[in-house]
CSV table of C-alpha atoms and ligand atoms in Angstrom, one decimal:
chain,number,residue,atom,x,y,z
Y,1,MET,CA,49.4,60.7,140.3
Y,2,THR,CA,50.1,64.2,139.1
Y,3,ALA,CA,50.9,67.1,141.4
Y,4,THR,CA,47.9,69.2,142.3
Y,5,THR,CA,47.8,72.4,144.4
Y,6,ASP,CA,46.7,70.1,147.2
Y,7,ALA,CA,49.8,67.9,146.8
Y,8,PRO,CA,52.3,68.2,149.7
Y,9,LEU,CA,55.1,70.7,149.1
Y,10,ILE,CA,58.4,69.0,149.8
Y,11,GLY,CA,61.8,70.7,149.9
Y,12,VAL,CA,64.9,68.9,148.7
Y,13,VAL,CA,68.2,70.2,150.0
Y,14,ALA,CA,70.1,71.1,146.8
Y,15,LEU,CA,73.4,72.4,148.2
Y,16,GLN,CA,75.3,69.5,146.9
Y,17,GLY,CA,74.9,65.8,146.2
Y,18,GLY,CA,72.2,63.6,144.8
Y,19,PHE,CA,69.1,65.8,145.0
Y,20,ALA,CA,67.8,65.2,141.4
Y,21,ALA,CA,67.0,61.5,141.9
Y,22,HIS,CA,65.0,62.4,145.1
Y,23,GLU,CA,63.1,65.0,143.2
Y,24,ARG,CA,62.1,62.6,140.5
Y,25,MET,CA,60.9,60.1,143.0
Y,26,LEU,CA,58.9,62.6,145.0
Y,27,ARG,CA,57.3,64.0,141.9
Y,28,GLY,CA,56.5,60.5,140.8
Y,29,LEU,CA,54.6,60.1,144.0
Y,30,GLY,CA,52.6,63.2,143.4
Y,31,ALA,CA,54.4,65.7,145.6
Y,32,ARG,CA,55.3,69.2,144.6
Y,33,VAL,CA,59.0,69.8,145.0
Y,34,ARG,CA,61.2,72.8,145.7
Y,35,GLU,CA,65.0,72.9,145.7
Y,36,VAL,CA,66.3,74.3,149.0
Y,37,ARG,CA,69.5,76.4,149.0
Y,38,THR,CA,68.7,79.4,151.2
Y,39,PRO,CA,66.5,80.1,154.3
Y,40,ALA,CA,63.8,81.7,152.1
Y,41,ASP,CA,63.4,78.3,150.3
Y,42,LEU,CA,62.2,76.7,153.6
Y,43,GLU,CA,59.1,78.9,153.7
Y,44,GLY,CA,55.9,77.0,153.6
Y,45,LEU,CA,57.5,73.5,153.2
Y,46,GLU,CA,55.5,70.5,154.6
Y,47,GLY,CA,58.5,68.2,154.5
Y,48,LEU,CA,62.2,68.2,153.7
Y,49,VAL,CA,64.4,65.6,152.1
Y,50,TRP,CA,68.2,65.8,152.7
Y,51,PRO,CA,70.0,63.8,150.1
Y,52,GLY,CA,73.4,62.1,150.2
Y,53,GLY,CA,76.6,63.6,149.0
Y,54,GLU,CA,79.5,64.8,151.0
Y,55,SER,CA,78.8,66.1,154.5
Y,56,THR,CA,81.8,68.3,154.9
Y,57,THR,CA,80.9,70.2,151.8
Y,58,MET,CA,77.3,70.4,153.0
Y,59,THR,CA,78.4,71.7,156.4
Y,60,LEU,CA,80.3,74.6,154.7
Y,61,ALA,CA,77.3,75.4,152.6
Y,62,VAL,CA,74.9,75.4,155.6
Y,63,GLU,CA,77.2,77.9,157.3
Y,64,ARG,CA,77.6,80.0,154.2
Y,65,GLU,CA,73.8,80.2,153.7
Y,66,GLY,CA,72.9,80.6,157.4
Y,67,LEU,CA,70.6,77.6,157.2
Y,68,ALA,CA,71.2,76.0,160.6
Y,69,GLU,CA,68.8,78.1,162.7
Y,70,PRO,CA,65.9,78.1,160.2
Y,71,LEU,CA,66.3,74.4,159.8
Y,72,ARG,CA,66.1,74.0,163.6
Y,73,ALA,CA,62.9,76.1,163.6
Y,74,LEU,CA,61.4,73.9,160.8
Y,75,VAL,CA,62.0,70.7,162.8
Y,76,ALA,CA,60.9,72.2,166.1
Y,77,ASP,CA,57.7,73.1,164.3
Y,78,GLY,CA,57.2,69.3,163.6
Y,79,THR,CA,57.9,69.3,159.9
Y,80,PRO,CA,58.9,65.8,158.8
Y,81,VAL,CA,62.5,65.5,157.5
Y,82,PHE,CA,64.0,62.5,155.7
Y,83,GLY,CA,67.8,62.3,155.6
Y,84,THR,CA,69.7,59.8,153.5
Y,85,CYS,CA,73.4,59.0,153.8
Y,86,ALA,CA,75.2,62.3,154.1
Y,87,GLY,CA,71.8,63.8,154.8
Y,88,MET,CA,71.6,61.5,157.9
Y,89,ILE,CA,75.0,62.7,159.0
Y,90,MET,CA,73.9,66.3,158.7
Y,91,LEU,CA,71.0,65.7,161.1
Y,92,ASP,CA,73.1,64.1,163.8
Y,93,ARG,CA,74.5,65.5,167.1
Y,94,ALA,CA,77.8,66.4,165.7
Y,95,HIS,CA,76.2,68.5,162.8
Y,96,LEU,CA,72.8,70.2,163.1
Y,97,GLY,CA,71.9,68.3,166.2
Y,98,LEU,CA,68.3,67.6,165.1
Y,99,LEU,CA,68.4,63.8,165.4
Y,100,ASP,CA,69.6,62.3,168.7
Y,101,VAL,CA,72.2,60.1,167.1
Y,102,LEU,CA,75.9,60.1,166.4
Y,103,CYS,CA,77.0,58.8,163.0
Y,104,ARG,CA,80.2,57.2,162.0
Y,105,ARG,CA,81.1,58.4,158.6
Y,106,ASN,CA,82.4,56.0,156.0
Y,107,ALA,CA,81.7,53.4,158.6
Y,108,PHE,CA,81.7,50.3,156.4
Y,109,GLY,CA,85.4,50.9,155.5
Y,110,ARG,CA,87.0,53.1,153.0
Y,111,GLN,CA,87.9,50.2,150.7
Y,112,LEU,CA,84.3,49.1,150.5
Y,113,HIS,CA,83.0,51.8,148.2
Y,114,SER,CA,79.5,50.4,147.9
Y,115,PHE,CA,77.4,47.4,148.5
Y,116,GLU,CA,73.8,46.3,148.6
Y,117,ALA,CA,71.8,44.7,151.4
Y,118,ASP,CA,68.2,43.5,151.8
Y,119,LEU,CA,66.4,45.3,154.6
Y,120,HIS,CA,63.1,44.9,156.3
Y,121,VAL,CA,61.8,48.2,157.7
Y,122,PRO,CA,58.8,48.1,160.1
Y,123,GLY,CA,55.9,50.0,158.8
Y,124,VAL,CA,57.4,50.0,155.3
Y,125,THR,CA,58.0,46.4,154.2
Y,126,ASP,CA,55.6,44.6,156.5
Y,127,GLY,CA,54.5,41.4,154.8
Y,128,GLN,CA,56.3,42.4,151.7
Y,129,GLU,CA,59.7,41.8,150.1
Y,130,PRO,CA,62.6,43.7,151.7
Y,131,ILE,CA,64.1,46.9,150.4
Y,132,ARG,CA,67.3,46.3,148.3
Y,133,ALA,CA,69.3,49.1,149.9
Y,134,VAL,CA,72.3,50.7,148.1
Y,135,PHE,CA,75.1,51.8,150.4
Y,136,ILE,CA,77.8,54.2,149.1
Y,137,ARG,CA,80.5,55.2,151.5
Y,138,ALA,CA,77.8,54.9,154.0
Y,139,PRO,CA,77.7,55.9,157.7
Y,140,TRP,CA,76.1,53.9,160.4
Y,141,VAL,CA,74.6,55.1,163.7
Y,142,ARG,CA,77.1,54.5,166.5
Y,143,GLU,CA,75.1,56.1,169.3
Y,144,ALA,CA,71.3,56.7,169.6
Y,145,GLY,CA,69.3,58.4,172.3
Y,146,PRO,CA,66.3,56.8,174.0
Y,147,ASP,CA,63.7,58.5,171.7
Y,148,VAL,CA,65.3,57.0,168.6
Y,149,GLU,CA,63.7,53.9,167.1
Y,150,VAL,CA,66.1,51.7,165.1
Y,151,LEU,CA,64.3,50.4,162.0
Y,152,ALA,CA,67.0,48.4,160.4
Y,153,GLU,CA,70.5,47.2,161.0
Y,154,VAL,CA,73.4,45.8,159.0
Y,155,ASP,CA,75.9,43.7,160.9
Y,156,GLY,CA,74.4,44.9,164.1
Y,157,HIS,CA,74.8,48.6,163.2
Y,158,PRO,CA,71.7,50.8,162.8
Y,159,VAL,CA,71.2,52.0,159.2
Y,160,ALA,CA,67.6,53.3,159.4
Y,161,VAL,CA,66.2,55.2,162.3
Y,162,ARG,CA,63.1,57.3,163.2
Y,163,GLN,CA,62.7,59.8,165.9
Y,164,GLY,CA,59.2,61.3,165.7
Y,165,ASN,CA,58.9,63.1,162.4
Y,166,LEU,CA,62.6,62.6,161.6
Y,167,LEU,CA,63.4,59.6,159.4
Y,168,ALA,CA,67.0,58.8,158.4
Y,169,VAL,CA,68.7,56.0,156.5
Y,170,SER,CA,72.3,55.5,155.7
Y,171,PHE,CA,71.7,54.2,152.2
Y,172,HIS,CA,70.3,55.6,149.0
Y,173,PRO,CA,66.6,54.8,148.5
Y,174,GLU,CA,66.4,57.2,145.6
Y,175,LEU,CA,68.8,55.0,143.5
Y,176,SER,CA,66.3,52.3,142.9
Y,177,ASP,CA,62.7,52.1,141.7
Y,178,ASP,CA,61.5,51.1,145.1
Y,179,VAL,CA,59.5,54.1,146.3
Y,180,ARG,CA,58.3,52.7,149.6
Y,181,LEU,CA,60.4,54.8,151.9
Y,182,HIS,CA,59.6,58.0,150.1
Y,183,ARG,CA,55.9,57.0,150.2
Y,184,ARG,CA,56.2,56.4,154.0
Y,185,PHE,CA,57.8,59.8,154.4
Y,186,LEU,CA,54.9,61.4,152.5
Y,187,GLU,CA,52.5,59.6,154.8
Y,188,LEU,CA,54.2,61.3,157.7
Y,189,VAL,CA,53.8,64.6,155.9
Y,190,LEU,CA,50.1,64.0,155.3
Y,191,ALA,CA,49.5,62.7,158.8
Y,192,ARG,CA,50.9,66.0,160.2
Y,193,ARG,CA,48.6,67.9,158.0
Y,194,GLY,CA,45.7,66.0,159.5
Y,195,ASP,CA,46.9,66.9,163.0
Y,196,ARG,CA,46.9,70.7,162.4
K,201,LIG,N1,80.7,59.5,152.9
K,201,LIG,C1,79.9,60.6,152.8
K,201,LIG,C2,80.1,61.6,153.9
K,201,LIG,O1,80.7,61.3,154.9
K,201,LIG,C3,78.4,60.2,152.7
K,201,LIG,C4,78.3,59.3,151.5
K,201,LIG,C5,76.9,59.5,150.8
K,201,LIG,O2,76.1,60.4,151.1
K,201,LIG,N2,76.8,58.6,149.8
K,201,LIG,O3,79.6,62.7,153.8
């Protein structure tokens, strides 16, 4: 599919980290993509992807650019957001407070730099093969509020969650050719369009 003017406009937070791979994946699914660095870049977005990277650096950049309040407004307005790895951390209670979870950073152990795991995600892999998830210094969710749906776990720890229009995973779906999570996210975006 090629992007048309009717294609959803998705922002990808490009303060730091792995935004390019997300952009490629979203474009491959037919979305229009805009890199987000300043509050003005949020204008008119129908969805936002927050890539992995390093959450301390991202936190400083959010402060520097004055992005926290405009991001809260975007989410309050119902705009779907998809956070991955450090992007999940940025959404939690200890950071932007958009997703009612608390993450443990580098939760799988410092020594364990990366690993892969097969995950079933309801609404995404139903009746299909699991997602081969790539974890890189990944967080897990250590507390989750009542409105948070746990979609997948590793060793009993949530690594994929959804709360309304917020989707977050502690792994890197952009680092494979499995587009199913991004496609699910775009479905949330299009569903919201239908609601308006
Ligand atoms: N360990 C990183 C952090 O705490 C997240 C790692 C990642 O995004 N791959 O910010």
